Structures are given as structure tokens and as C-alpha cells.
mmCIF file of C-alpha atoms and ligand atoms in Angstrom:
data_model
loop_
_atom_site.group_PDB
_atom_site.id
_atom_site.type_symbol
_atom_site.label_atom_id
_atom_site.label_comp_id
_atom_site.label_asym_id
_atom_site.label_seq_id
_atom_site.Cartn_x
_atom_site.Cartn_y
_atom_site.Cartn_z
ATOM 1 C CA MET I 22 30.918 37.410 -6.369
ATOM 2 C CA LYS I 23 29.882 33.881 -7.193
ATOM 3 C CA ARG I 24 27.019 32.337 -5.267
ATOM 4 C CA ARG I 25 27.734 28.817 -4.100
ATOM 5 C CA VAL I 26 25.049 26.174 -4.476
ATOM 6 C CA VAL I 27 25.441 22.614 -3.245
ATOM 7 C CA VAL I 28 23.899 20.012 -5.556
ATOM 8 C CA ILE I 29 22.752 16.673 -4.163
ATOM 9 C CA GLU I 30 21.309 14.512 -6.912
ATOM 10 C CA GLY I 31 19.547 11.904 -4.767
ATOM 11 C CA GLU I 32 18.613 8.382 -5.802
ATOM 12 C CA ASP I 33 16.664 6.295 -8.339
ATOM 13 C CA ALA I 34 15.234 8.535 -11.086
ATOM 14 C CA SER I 35 16.101 11.737 -9.232
ATOM 15 C CA PRO I 36 19.575 12.266 -10.785
ATOM 16 C CA GLU I 37 17.969 11.928 -14.216
ATOM 17 C CA ALA I 38 15.930 15.048 -13.451
ATOM 18 C CA MET I 39 18.633 16.879 -11.521
ATOM 19 C CA ARG I 40 21.554 16.607 -13.974
ATOM 20 C CA PRO I 41 19.898 18.173 -17.034
ATOM 21 C CA SER I 42 18.065 20.701 -14.840
ATOM 22 C CA VAL I 43 21.332 21.967 -13.369
ATOM 23 C CA GLU I 44 22.684 22.148 -16.927
ATOM 24 C CA VAL I 45 19.695 24.275 -17.972
ATOM 25 C CA ILE I 46 20.203 26.665 -15.055
ATOM 26 C CA ASP I 47 23.948 26.705 -15.600
ATOM 27 C CA SER I 48 23.402 27.632 -19.245
ATOM 28 C CA LEU I 49 21.919 30.948 -18.083
ATOM 29 C CA GLY I 50 25.478 32.098 -17.404
ATOM 30 C CA LEU I 51 24.835 33.351 -13.881
ATOM 31 C CA PRO I 52 27.644 33.685 -11.332
ATOM 32 C CA ILE I 53 26.837 30.384 -9.625
ATOM 33 C CA GLU I 54 29.407 27.837 -8.525
ATOM 34 C CA TRP I 55 27.914 24.358 -8.271
ATOM 35 C CA ILE I 56 29.415 22.269 -5.490
ATOM 36 C CA ARG I 57 28.948 18.512 -5.400
ATOM 37 C CA PRO I 58 30.127 17.178 -2.054
ATOM 38 C CA PRO I 59 30.115 13.407 -1.516
ATOM 39 C CA VAL I 60 26.668 12.535 -0.173
ATOM 40 C CA GLY I 61 24.795 9.234 -0.299
ATOM 41 C CA ARG I 62 26.245 6.410 -2.357
ATOM 42 C CA PRO I 63 29.296 8.295 -3.707
ATOM 43 C CA ALA I 64 30.102 9.273 -0.126
ATOM 44 C CA LEU I 65 29.723 5.723 1.086
ATOM 45 C CA GLU I 66 32.120 4.542 -1.602
ATOM 46 C CA SER I 67 34.762 7.208 -0.949
ATOM 47 C CA HIS I 68 34.386 7.870 2.797
ATOM 48 C CA GLY I 69 32.489 4.881 4.146
ATOM 49 C CA ASP I 70 29.986 7.411 5.483
ATOM 50 C CA LEU I 71 26.731 8.549 3.791
ATOM 51 C CA PHE I 72 27.164 12.109 5.023
ATOM 52 C CA PRO I 73 30.793 12.916 5.822
ATOM 53 C CA GLU I 74 31.805 16.046 7.690
ATOM 54 C CA GLU I 75 33.182 17.498 4.454
ATOM 55 C CA ALA I 76 29.686 17.400 2.916
ATOM 56 C CA ARG I 77 28.097 18.972 5.969
ATOM 57 C CA ALA I 78 30.684 21.772 5.909
ATOM 58 C CA ALA I 79 30.063 22.356 2.181
ATOM 59 C CA ILE I 80 26.308 22.684 2.762
ATOM 60 C CA ASP I 81 26.780 25.050 5.679
ATOM 61 C CA ALA I 82 29.198 27.251 3.741
ATOM 62 C CA ALA I 83 27.011 27.425 0.621
ATOM 63 C CA ASP I 84 24.357 30.045 -0.144
ATOM 64 C CA ALA I 85 21.757 27.317 -0.690
ATOM 65 C CA THR I 86 21.337 23.648 -1.579
ATOM 66 C CA PHE I 87 19.575 22.149 -4.582
ATOM 67 C CA PHE I 88 18.398 18.698 -3.563
ATOM 68 C CA GLY I 89 16.985 15.863 -5.642
ATOM 69 C CA SER I 90 14.873 13.232 -3.906
ATOM 70 C CA THR I 91 16.120 10.502 -1.663
ATOM 71 C CA SER I 92 15.108 6.920 -1.028
ATOM 72 C CA GLY I 93 17.579 6.619 1.855
ATOM 73 C CA PRO I 94 21.284 7.104 1.108
ATOM 74 C CA SER I 95 21.083 10.909 0.888
ATOM 75 C CA ALA I 96 18.601 11.149 3.768
ATOM 76 C CA PRO I 97 21.206 12.109 6.413
ATOM 77 C CA ALA I 98 22.008 15.208 4.355
ATOM 78 C CA LEU I 99 18.308 16.015 4.068
ATOM 79 C CA LEU I 100 17.854 15.686 7.835
ATOM 80 C CA HIS I 101 20.689 18.159 8.288
ATOM 81 C CA LEU I 102 19.175 20.544 5.738
ATOM 82 C CA ARG I 103 15.850 20.432 7.508
ATOM 83 C CA TRP I 104 16.370 19.991 11.236
ATOM 84 C CA GLY I 105 20.054 20.846 11.435
ATOM 85 C CA LEU I 106 19.607 24.149 9.635
ATOM 86 C CA GLY I 107 16.109 24.891 10.935
ATOM 87 C CA THR I 108 14.336 25.309 7.592
ATOM 88 C CA TYR I 109 10.890 25.621 9.115
ATOM 89 C CA ALA I 110 8.804 26.830 6.167
ATOM 90 C CA ASN I 111 8.186 24.401 3.315
ATOM 91 C CA VAL I 112 6.801 26.473 0.455
ATOM 92 C CA ARG I 113 4.867 24.481 -2.128
ATOM 93 C CA PRO I 114 3.327 26.437 -4.989
ATOM 94 C CA ALA I 115 0.328 24.967 -6.811
ATOM 95 C CA ARG I 116 0.163 26.944 -10.019
ATOM 96 C CA TYR I 117 -1.510 25.678 -13.150
ATOM 97 C CA LEU I 118 0.483 25.846 -16.360
ATOM 98 C CA GLU I 119 -1.740 25.962 -19.408
ATOM 99 C CA GLY I 120 -1.389 22.655 -21.238
ATOM 100 C CA ALA I 121 -0.636 20.587 -18.138
ATOM 101 C CA ARG I 122 -2.824 17.579 -17.374
ATOM 102 C CA SER I 123 -5.300 18.626 -14.724
ATOM 103 C CA PRO I 124 -8.445 16.788 -13.597
ATOM 104 C CA LEU I 125 -10.168 20.156 -13.043
ATOM 105 C CA ALA I 126 -12.783 21.381 -15.513
ATOM 106 C CA GLU I 127 -11.351 24.899 -15.363
ATOM 107 C CA PRO I 128 -7.798 24.783 -14.080
ATOM 108 C CA ALA I 129 -6.685 28.050 -15.728
ATOM 109 C CA GLY I 130 -5.731 30.623 -13.135
ATOM 110 C CA VAL I 131 -5.241 28.271 -10.197
ATOM 111 C CA ASP I 132 -2.290 29.816 -8.382
ATOM 112 C CA PHE I 133 -1.847 29.334 -4.669
ATOM 113 C CA ILE I 134 0.944 28.419 -2.297
ATOM 114 C CA ILE I 135 0.849 26.005 0.617
ATOM 115 C CA VAL I 136 3.263 26.885 3.412
ATOM 116 C CA ARG I 137 3.780 23.756 5.433
ATOM 117 C CA GLU I 138 5.403 23.804 8.867
ATOM 118 C CA ASN I 139 8.456 21.645 8.273
ATOM 119 C CA LEU I 140 9.986 20.596 11.600
ATOM 120 C CA GLU I 141 7.310 19.678 14.137
ATOM 121 C CA ASP I 142 3.897 18.083 14.526
ATOM 122 C CA LEU I 143 3.951 14.314 13.985
ATOM 123 C CA TYR I 144 7.283 14.440 12.144
ATOM 124 C CA MET I 145 9.546 14.326 15.165
ATOM 125 C CA GLY I 146 10.030 10.579 15.110
ATOM 126 C CA ILE I 147 8.604 10.024 18.588
ATOM 127 C CA GLU I 148 6.601 6.801 18.611
ATOM 128 C CA GLY I 149 6.246 3.944 21.046
ATOM 129 C CA GLU I 150 4.148 1.298 22.767
ATOM 130 C CA VAL I 151 1.016 2.608 24.461
ATOM 131 C CA GLU I 152 1.988 0.795 27.685
ATOM 132 C CA ALA I 153 4.708 3.426 28.018
ATOM 133 C CA LEU I 154 1.923 5.998 28.460
ATOM 134 C CA ASP I 155 0.690 4.183 31.587
ATOM 135 C CA VAL I 156 2.938 6.261 33.795
ATOM 136 C CA LEU I 157 1.134 9.373 32.571
ATOM 137 C CA SER I 158 -2.295 7.807 33.308
ATOM 138 C CA LEU I 159 -3.487 8.995 29.929
ATOM 139 C CA GLU I 160 -7.032 8.201 28.903
ATOM 140 C CA ASN I 161 -9.166 8.697 25.820
ATOM 141 C CA ARG I 162 -10.757 12.149 26.292
ATOM 142 C CA PHE I 163 -14.080 10.886 24.912
ATOM 143 C CA SER I 164 -14.417 7.253 26.117
ATOM 144 C CA HIS I 165 -12.384 7.835 29.308
ATOM 145 C CA ARG I 166 -10.724 4.488 28.814
ATOM 146 C CA PRO I 167 -7.045 4.286 29.778
ATOM 147 C CA ILE I 168 -4.943 4.376 26.643
ATOM 148 C CA SER I 169 -2.983 1.361 27.847
ATOM 149 C CA ASP I 170 -6.213 -0.678 27.594
ATOM 150 C CA MET I 171 -5.807 -0.486 23.835
ATOM 151 C CA ALA I 172 -2.605 -2.570 23.930
ATOM 152 C CA PRO I 173 -1.159 -3.970 21.807
ATOM 153 C CA ALA I 174 -1.056 -0.521 20.242
ATOM 154 C CA ARG I 175 1.410 2.204 19.392
ATOM 155 C CA PHE I 176 1.388 5.956 19.725
ATOM 156 C CA ALA I 177 3.029 8.831 17.843
ATOM 157 C CA LEU I 178 3.597 12.181 19.459
ATOM 158 C CA LYS I 179 2.367 15.411 17.888
ATOM 159 C CA VAL I 180 4.019 18.546 19.216
ATOM 160 C CA ILE I 181 3.126 22.087 18.142
ATOM 161 C CA SER I 182 5.415 24.708 19.645
ATOM 162 C CA GLU I 183 4.707 28.396 20.049
ATOM 163 C CA GLU I 184 7.989 29.455 18.459
ATOM 164 C CA GLY I 185 7.712 27.010 15.540
ATOM 165 C CA SER I 186 4.136 28.070 14.838
ATOM 166 C CA ARG I 187 4.946 31.772 15.044
ATOM 167 C CA ASN I 188 7.877 31.344 12.669
ATOM 168 C CA VAL I 189 5.958 29.579 9.943
ATOM 169 C CA ILE I 190 2.757 31.624 10.277
ATOM 170 C CA ARG I 191 4.685 34.892 10.160
ATOM 171 C CA PHE I 192 6.544 33.596 7.106
ATOM 172 C CA ALA I 193 3.196 32.838 5.444
ATOM 173 C CA PHE I 194 1.752 36.286 6.258
ATOM 174 C CA ASP I 195 4.885 37.945 4.863
ATOM 175 C CA LEU I 196 4.611 35.830 1.726
ATOM 176 C CA ALA I 197 0.942 36.824 1.305
ATOM 177 C CA ARG I 198 2.007 40.447 1.647
ATOM 178 C CA ARG I 199 4.725 40.110 -1.002
ATOM 179 C CA ARG I 200 2.281 38.371 -3.333
ATOM 180 C CA ARG I 201 -0.298 41.088 -2.726
ATOM 181 C CA ALA I 202 2.215 43.621 -3.989
ATOM 182 C CA GLU I 203 2.398 41.527 -7.176
ATOM 183 C CA GLY I 204 -1.375 41.610 -7.673
ATOM 184 C CA HIS I 205 -2.546 38.539 -5.763
ATOM 185 C CA PRO I 206 -5.550 38.922 -3.424
ATOM 186 C CA GLY I 207 -3.555 39.184 -0.169
ATOM 187 C CA ARG I 208 -5.282 36.374 1.658
ATOM 188 C CA LEU I 209 -3.969 33.857 4.191
ATOM 189 C CA THR I 210 -5.907 30.678 4.908
ATOM 190 C CA CYS I 211 -5.059 28.645 7.994
ATOM 191 C CA ALA I 212 -6.067 24.962 7.984
ATOM 192 C CA THR I 213 -6.002 22.843 11.156
ATOM 193 C CA LYS I 214 -8.100 20.327 13.053
ATOM 194 C CA TYR I 215 -8.693 22.756 15.905
ATOM 195 C CA ASN I 216 -12.070 21.274 16.796
ATOM 196 C CA MET I 217 -10.689 17.793 17.637
ATOM 197 C CA LEU I 218 -7.272 19.005 18.759
ATOM 198 C CA PRO I 219 -8.008 22.288 20.540
ATOM 199 C CA ARG I 220 -4.802 22.297 22.566
ATOM 200 C CA SER I 221 -2.338 21.553 19.763
ATOM 201 C CA ASP I 222 -3.934 22.553 16.445
ATOM 202 C CA GLY I 223 -6.047 25.077 18.356
ATOM 203 C CA PHE I 224 -2.792 26.585 19.630
ATOM 204 C CA PHE I 225 -1.486 26.892 16.054
ATOM 205 C CA ARG I 226 -4.729 28.532 14.967
ATOM 206 C CA ASP I 227 -4.800 30.914 17.949
ATOM 207 C CA ILE I 228 -1.317 32.101 17.059
ATOM 208 C CA ALA I 229 -2.462 32.672 13.465
ATOM 209 C CA VAL I 230 -5.482 34.665 14.702
ATOM 210 C CA GLU I 231 -3.219 36.715 16.961
ATOM 211 C CA LEU I 232 -0.693 37.449 14.210
ATOM 212 C CA ALA I 233 -3.489 38.375 11.788
ATOM 213 C CA ALA I 234 -3.936 41.571 13.822
ATOM 214 C CA GLU I 235 -0.428 42.609 12.739
ATOM 215 C CA TYR I 236 -1.362 42.185 9.067
ATOM 216 C CA PRO I 237 -4.509 44.282 8.547
ATOM 217 C CA ASP I 238 -3.765 44.398 4.805
ATOM 218 C CA ILE I 239 -4.047 40.600 4.592
ATOM 219 C CA GLU I 240 -7.449 38.940 4.698
ATOM 220 C CA PHE I 241 -7.307 36.044 7.142
ATOM 221 C CA GLU I 242 -9.522 32.974 7.218
ATOM 222 C CA SER I 243 -9.369 29.700 9.131
ATOM 223 C CA PHE I 244 -10.883 26.338 8.188
ATOM 224 C CA ILE I 245 -10.972 22.883 9.664
ATOM 225 C CA ILE I 246 -8.621 20.788 7.557
ATOM 226 C CA ASP I 247 -11.277 18.456 6.116
ATOM 227 C CA ASP I 248 -13.431 21.417 5.131
ATOM 228 C CA PHE I 249 -10.321 23.020 3.659
ATOM 229 C CA GLY I 250 -9.586 19.926 1.553
ATOM 230 C CA HIS I 251 -13.086 20.021 0.133
ATOM 231 C CA ARG I 252 -12.806 23.741 -0.638
ATOM 232 C CA MET I 253 -9.357 23.309 -2.182
ATOM 233 C CA VAL I 254 -10.745 20.815 -4.695
ATOM 234 C CA LEU I 255 -13.987 22.718 -5.408
ATOM 235 C CA HIS I 256 -12.719 26.301 -5.321
ATOM 236 C CA PRO I 257 -8.942 26.309 -5.797
ATOM 237 C CA HIS I 258 -9.105 29.708 -7.504
ATOM 238 C CA ALA I 259 -10.149 31.288 -4.217
ATOM 239 C CA LEU I 260 -6.865 30.392 -2.496
ATOM 240 C CA ASP I 261 -3.792 32.583 -2.245
ATOM 241 C CA VAL I 262 -1.441 31.533 0.594
ATOM 242 C CA VAL I 263 -2.314 28.676 2.942
ATOM 243 C CA VAL I 264 -0.516 27.770 6.165
ATOM 244 C CA MET I 265 -0.831 24.514 8.046
ATOM 245 C CA PRO I 266 0.941 22.146 10.404
ATOM 246 C CA ASN I 267 3.345 19.595 8.990
ATOM 247 C CA LEU I 268 1.235 16.481 8.360
ATOM 248 C CA TYR I 269 -1.717 18.281 6.765
ATOM 249 C CA GLY I 270 0.683 20.337 4.681
ATOM 250 C CA ASP I 271 2.408 17.206 3.434
ATOM 251 C CA VAL I 272 -0.852 15.576 2.367
ATOM 252 C CA MET I 273 -2.589 18.674 1.044
ATOM 253 C CA SER I 274 0.360 19.876 -1.013
ATOM 254 C CA ASP I 275 0.593 16.573 -2.890
ATOM 255 C CA THR I 276 -3.173 16.759 -3.385
ATOM 256 C CA ALA I 277 -2.787 20.311 -4.666
ATOM 257 C CA ALA I 278 -0.078 19.081 -7.050
ATOM 258 C CA GLY I 279 -2.572 16.550 -8.392
ATOM 259 C CA LEU I 280 -5.039 19.355 -9.079
ATOM 260 C CA VAL I 281 -2.628 21.277 -11.275
ATOM 261 C CA GLY I 282 -0.979 18.474 -13.230
ATOM 262 C CA GLY I 283 0.679 16.009 -10.891
ATOM 263 C CA LEU I 284 3.854 15.562 -8.898
ATOM 264 C CA GLY I 285 6.021 16.023 -11.964
ATOM 265 C CA LEU I 286 5.188 19.732 -11.895
ATOM 266 C CA ALA I 287 5.334 20.458 -8.166
ATOM 267 C CA PRO I 288 8.324 22.439 -6.904
ATOM 268 C CA SER I 289 9.218 23.333 -3.333
ATOM 269 C CA GLY I 290 11.594 25.385 -1.260
ATOM 270 C CA CYS I 291 12.358 25.055 2.453
ATOM 271 C CA TYR I 292 13.312 28.265 4.210
ATOM 272 C CA GLY I 293 14.727 29.021 7.637
ATOM 273 C CA ASP I 294 16.053 32.258 9.071
ATOM 274 C CA ASP I 295 19.597 31.537 7.857
ATOM 275 C CA TYR I 296 19.331 28.912 5.142
ATOM 276 C CA ALA I 297 17.176 27.594 2.334
ATOM 277 C CA TYR I 298 17.185 24.515 0.171
ATOM 278 C CA PHE I 299 15.125 23.607 -2.870
ATOM 279 C CA GLU I 300 13.750 20.261 -3.969
ATOM 280 C CA SER I 301 10.927 18.944 -6.096
ATOM 281 C CA ALA I 302 7.947 17.800 -4.038
ATOM 282 C CA HIS I 303 7.984 14.329 -5.563
ATOM 283 C CA GLY I 304 9.942 11.291 -4.415
ATOM 284 C CA THR I 305 12.575 9.318 -6.290
ATOM 285 C CA ALA I 306 10.079 7.731 -8.742
ATOM 286 C CA PRO I 307 11.854 4.333 -8.597
ATOM 287 C CA ASP I 308 9.312 2.770 -10.973
ATOM 288 C CA ILE I 309 10.562 4.902 -13.882
ATOM 289 C CA ALA I 310 14.269 5.026 -12.994
ATOM 290 C CA GLY I 311 16.770 4.474 -15.798
ATOM 291 C CA ARG I 312 14.319 5.362 -18.586
ATOM 292 C CA ASN I 313 15.027 9.082 -19.028
ATOM 293 C CA VAL I 314 11.314 9.903 -18.749
ATOM 294 C CA ILE I 315 11.015 11.563 -15.343
ATOM 295 C CA ASN I 316 9.378 14.960 -15.760
ATOM 296 C CA PRO I 317 12.027 17.549 -14.805
ATOM 297 C CA THR I 318 9.505 20.407 -14.545
ATOM 298 C CA ALA I 319 9.251 20.151 -10.738
ATOM 299 C CA THR I 320 13.030 20.227 -10.480
ATOM 300 C CA LEU I 321 13.373 23.142 -12.905
ATOM 301 C CA LEU I 322 10.658 25.139 -11.113
ATOM 302 C CA SER I 323 12.417 24.417 -7.794
ATOM 303 C CA GLY I 324 15.501 25.763 -9.541
ATOM 304 C CA ALA I 325 13.550 28.923 -10.388
ATOM 305 C CA MET I 326 12.733 29.301 -6.682
ATOM 306 C CA LEU I 327 16.443 28.854 -5.964
ATOM 307 C CA LEU I 328 17.283 31.611 -8.445
ATOM 308 C CA ASP I 329 14.742 33.939 -6.820
ATOM 309 C CA HIS I 330 16.320 33.212 -3.447
ATOM 310 C CA LEU I 331 19.795 34.002 -4.769
ATOM 311 C CA GLY I 332 18.585 37.333 -6.141
ATOM 312 C CA PHE I 333 18.442 36.290 -9.807
ATOM 313 C CA GLY I 334 14.766 37.136 -10.205
ATOM 314 C CA ASP I 335 14.971 37.954 -13.931
ATOM 315 C CA ALA I 336 16.579 34.601 -14.707
ATOM 316 C CA ALA I 337 13.951 32.822 -12.603
ATOM 317 C CA ALA I 338 11.195 34.575 -14.525
ATOM 318 C CA ALA I 339 12.811 33.699 -17.874
ATOM 319 C CA LEU I 340 13.066 30.036 -16.856
ATOM 320 C CA ARG I 341 9.392 29.950 -15.826
ATOM 321 C CA THR I 342 8.352 31.644 -19.051
ATOM 322 C CA ALA I 343 10.288 29.101 -21.131
ATOM 323 C CA ILE I 344 8.642 26.191 -19.306
ATOM 324 C CA GLU I 345 5.193 27.762 -19.617
ATOM 325 C CA ALA I 346 5.692 28.208 -23.367
ATOM 326 C CA LEU I 347 6.464 24.507 -23.813
ATOM 327 C CA TYR I 348 3.336 23.485 -21.921
ATOM 328 C CA ALA I 349 1.207 25.968 -23.837
ATOM 329 C CA GLU I 350 2.515 24.523 -27.113
ATOM 330 C CA GLY I 351 2.042 20.970 -25.843
ATOM 331 C CA LYS I 352 5.271 19.905 -27.512
ATOM 332 C CA GLU I 353 8.188 18.059 -25.960
ATOM 333 C CA LEU I 354 6.155 17.010 -22.920
ATOM 334 C CA THR I 355 7.062 13.920 -20.892
ATOM 335 C CA PRO I 356 4.813 10.813 -20.675
ATOM 336 C CA ASP I 357 3.186 11.840 -17.365
ATOM 337 C CA GLN I 358 1.763 14.799 -19.313
ATOM 338 C CA GLY I 359 0.651 12.696 -22.257
ATOM 339 C CA GLY I 360 3.738 13.388 -24.341
ATOM 340 C CA VAL I 361 6.542 11.196 -25.632
ATOM 341 C CA ALA I 362 9.543 13.409 -24.921
ATOM 342 C CA THR I 363 12.437 12.222 -22.814
ATOM 343 C CA THR I 364 13.657 14.143 -19.792
ATOM 344 C CA THR I 365 16.680 15.387 -21.675
ATOM 345 C CA ALA I 366 14.614 16.368 -24.728
ATOM 346 C CA PHE I 367 12.355 18.472 -22.494
ATOM 347 C CA CYS I 368 15.374 20.183 -20.948
ATOM 348 C CA GLU I 369 16.879 20.810 -24.384
ATOM 349 C CA ALA I 370 13.582 22.354 -25.475
ATOM 350 C CA VAL I 371 13.669 24.636 -22.411
ATOM 351 C CA ARG I 372 17.174 25.704 -23.414
ATOM 352 C CA GLY I 373 15.941 26.278 -26.950
ATOM 353 C CA ARG I 374 13.268 28.602 -25.583
ATOM 354 C CA LEU I 375 15.774 30.354 -23.378
ATOM 355 C CA GLY I 376 18.163 30.670 -26.283
ATOM 356 C CA THR I 377 21.041 29.264 -24.227
HETATM 357 P P1 ATP H 406 8.090 9.432 -1.526
HETATM 358 O O1 ATP H 406 7.630 8.561 -0.423
HETATM 359 O O2 ATP H 406 9.545 9.801 -1.445
HETATM 360 O O3 ATP H 406 7.205 10.629 -1.774
HETATM 361 P P2 ATP H 406 6.802 7.814 -3.519
HETATM 362 O O4 ATP H 406 7.325 6.576 -4.198
HETATM 363 O O5 ATP H 406 5.629 7.741 -2.631
HETATM 364 O O6 ATP H 406 8.037 8.549 -2.837
HETATM 365 P P3 ATP H 406 7.105 9.370 -5.858
HETATM 366 O O7 ATP H 406 8.504 8.901 -5.980
HETATM 367 O O8 ATP H 406 6.879 10.826 -5.840
HETATM 368 O O9 ATP H 406 6.386 8.849 -4.583
HETATM 369 O O10 ATP H 406 6.286 8.692 -7.019
HETATM 370 C C1 ATP H 406 4.870 8.536 -7.019
HETATM 371 C C2 ATP H 406 4.442 8.235 -8.444
HETATM 372 O O11 ATP H 406 4.537 9.429 -9.217
HETATM 373 C C3 ATP H 406 5.335 7.207 -9.138
HETATM 374 O O12 ATP H 406 4.551 6.426 -10.002
HETATM 375 C C4 ATP H 406 6.299 8.053 -9.924
HETATM 376 O O13 ATP H 406 6.814 7.432 -11.072
HETATM 377 C C5 ATP H 406 5.458 9.261 -10.272
HETATM 378 N N1 ATP H 406 6.297 10.454 -10.364
HETATM 379 C C6 ATP H 406 6.840 11.135 -9.334
HETATM 380 N N2 ATP H 406 7.557 12.157 -9.773
HETATM 381 C C7 ATP H 406 7.489 12.133 -11.114
HETATM 382 C C8 ATP H 406 8.041 12.942 -12.146
HETATM 383 N N3 ATP H 406 8.816 13.991 -11.878
HETATM 384 N N4 ATP H 406 7.770 12.602 -13.416
HETATM 385 C C9 ATP H 406 6.995 11.566 -13.707
HETATM 386 N N5 ATP H 406 6.435 10.766 -12.792
HETATM 387 C C10 ATP H 406 6.675 11.035 -11.502
#
């Protein structure tokens, strides 16, 4: 039976990476039906709505979604994919490919995964004027000054729930266990700011400590996020799977991408209990739009994660191997990696390697 995958190309330079990447994956001859519902600008033109019901229904009925990057028009679809479908675990691998441009002296062998909580923390869109906090008589815990004294000022609310934390931390432990079976160390690192935020980040960490007892085969460690950042840059080889709340995960995973070659190489997948979607970690790269130079590696590697999710593990491995071979050879690389190849030339070279 064919697996159905919704494709949303996104905006700016994103379609330039998505189109040839889907062609590469399609060339593998797998039983995948690609569905392109009207989302974003095409939807606005045909339905007067950026995310019509038809598109929502197509996403819900599909086995997964392959998403580009959005600068706005496709954002309603992304909000549905994330909050509507409860995809709470954002998985962002940071794996060095030999030949990629890394600032590290010895990048070979760096291979870890950041699992970022995807739905909570400061990303709930709850902000306001500090005067609104007057009714709660909130004061600075350290200066004891009423928060409203700081006006004019704004606040943003950070919420860490027990269920959300359990979901993502359990996901990360399970991932560490699966990786251990493949020869990785079997280690989970939790990074929070539990010292300054004992009741919110401390709660997240406590849940991680509690769940660690259920995973005696997985070595567990916990660091304060700033200490973690320092360790990640100095000793990235020591990391296996890392779990953290949303904001830190967002920042640290882009930083991790920088360590192993930049955003052009950083894939991601967002998983919930019933749905998953896949997107490169980078944005729409508007500064290079229309030039056919966006590096499609992040998109292709996100596609490999999609293939794994659909049960096409051999095809995913073949795609990764083809990409790795191109980097190792240093040929057909895009300008962000010091090469002169176009996006489409890179994708054609991947197909050449795949023999498709
Ligand atoms: P967002 O807020 O959505 O993350 P942004 O503009 O902050 O978007 P990106 O769109 O990721 O960030 O771009 C940051 C820089 O990295 C830009 O200069 C962009 O051209 C570059 N960049 C991002 N992705 C790629 C890629 N795949 N290939 C080449 N350059 C890229």
C-alpha cells in the first residue's frame, strides 16, 4: 500500500531546496504518493485562505508531512502540524559529514541528537504588559520589587507541564536506547536552567531524574544550560542524546548545526504520538532566494528521517550514504560549503550516486 506524504514547499528559497529533494526521494521508486494541498500563497490565490480545510484534511489523512520553511504564508499549516497534531519532540541531529565546513579542529565523529520540547516553555505566545501582573502581586524573587514597578515593560510566560515534559523526556530516553542498540554510548544529557528556575526548569529536570530510574541501561547526566553550551562546543564527541525545554533546544540546536557545518546541513523531525512531520532546521534563506544555490542537504537529510519514519530504512540509509560520499569527495558542493555547485546540480549528483 502506498504511503501518503503531504509536501508543503514553503517560501523564499525553500521551494528551491524542496522540489529537487522530493525528486531525489521520488527517484528511489518507493511506494510513496506525494500530496500537494493548497497551502500558503497558492491557497490564498485559489481559496482566499492560507490554510483551507481541504489542506488540513489532507495533512491529517497523510502518513506524514514534508515541510519546507516558512516566512509567513505557510505558517498556519505549520501551527497545525505542531500544536494541532501535538508533535512534541523536535529531533535535531548534529552529525558531522566528512568534508563539511566545520569550525572545529577535529569534527570527525561528532554525532549527537538534540531532542527539543516543541510545544511549551516560552513558545506559547503569551506576552503582555507587566501592569497586568499587578493583580497577582508578583515581585522580583531577588530584589523583592513589585514587577509592575518596572513599567513600561513586558512579560512572556514560560510554562513547563508535567505531561509535556514526561512525553519529550521519555521520547529522548527511548531514542537513546535505540541508538545504544546501534552502537552509540547510551547516554542522555538533560540541559536546563534549574538553578535560576527551580520551579519550572527544575520541574523538567526532576522528571528527567525520575524517569532515569526506568532506564538503568542509559547513563543519565544533567547540566545547567550555560555549562552545557560550553561543553557542547568543547567536547561535542561526548554527547549522544540531549533533551531540553523548547527555547534552549531552539538555540542550542542551531549552535550545534554551526559546529558540524552550518544550517544548510541540519535536518529535523517533529514527532507526536500519532503524527510526525519533517523539515530542515533552517529558515527560508530569503537572502539567497531565486539563485538556485540553497544547500538542499538539510532537506534531503530530513527526507531520510521521513523515510525512516515510513519504514523505508534501507532507502534512508542509501540516501545518507550518497550524500556522505559527495561531501567526502568535496565535489558538487554548494557555496555555503565552499563549492560552486547549484542546488539542482547537488541533487543530480546525489541521484548519480544513488544510481536513480
Ligand atoms: P528563521 O527565523 O526562519 O530561522 P532566518 O532568516 O533567521 O530564518 P535562515 O533563513 O535559516 O534564518 O538563514 C540564516 C542564514 O543562513 C542566511 O544567510 C541564509 O542564507 C543561510 N542559510 C540558511 N539555510 C541555508 C541553506 N540551506 N543553504 C545555504 N544557506 C543557508
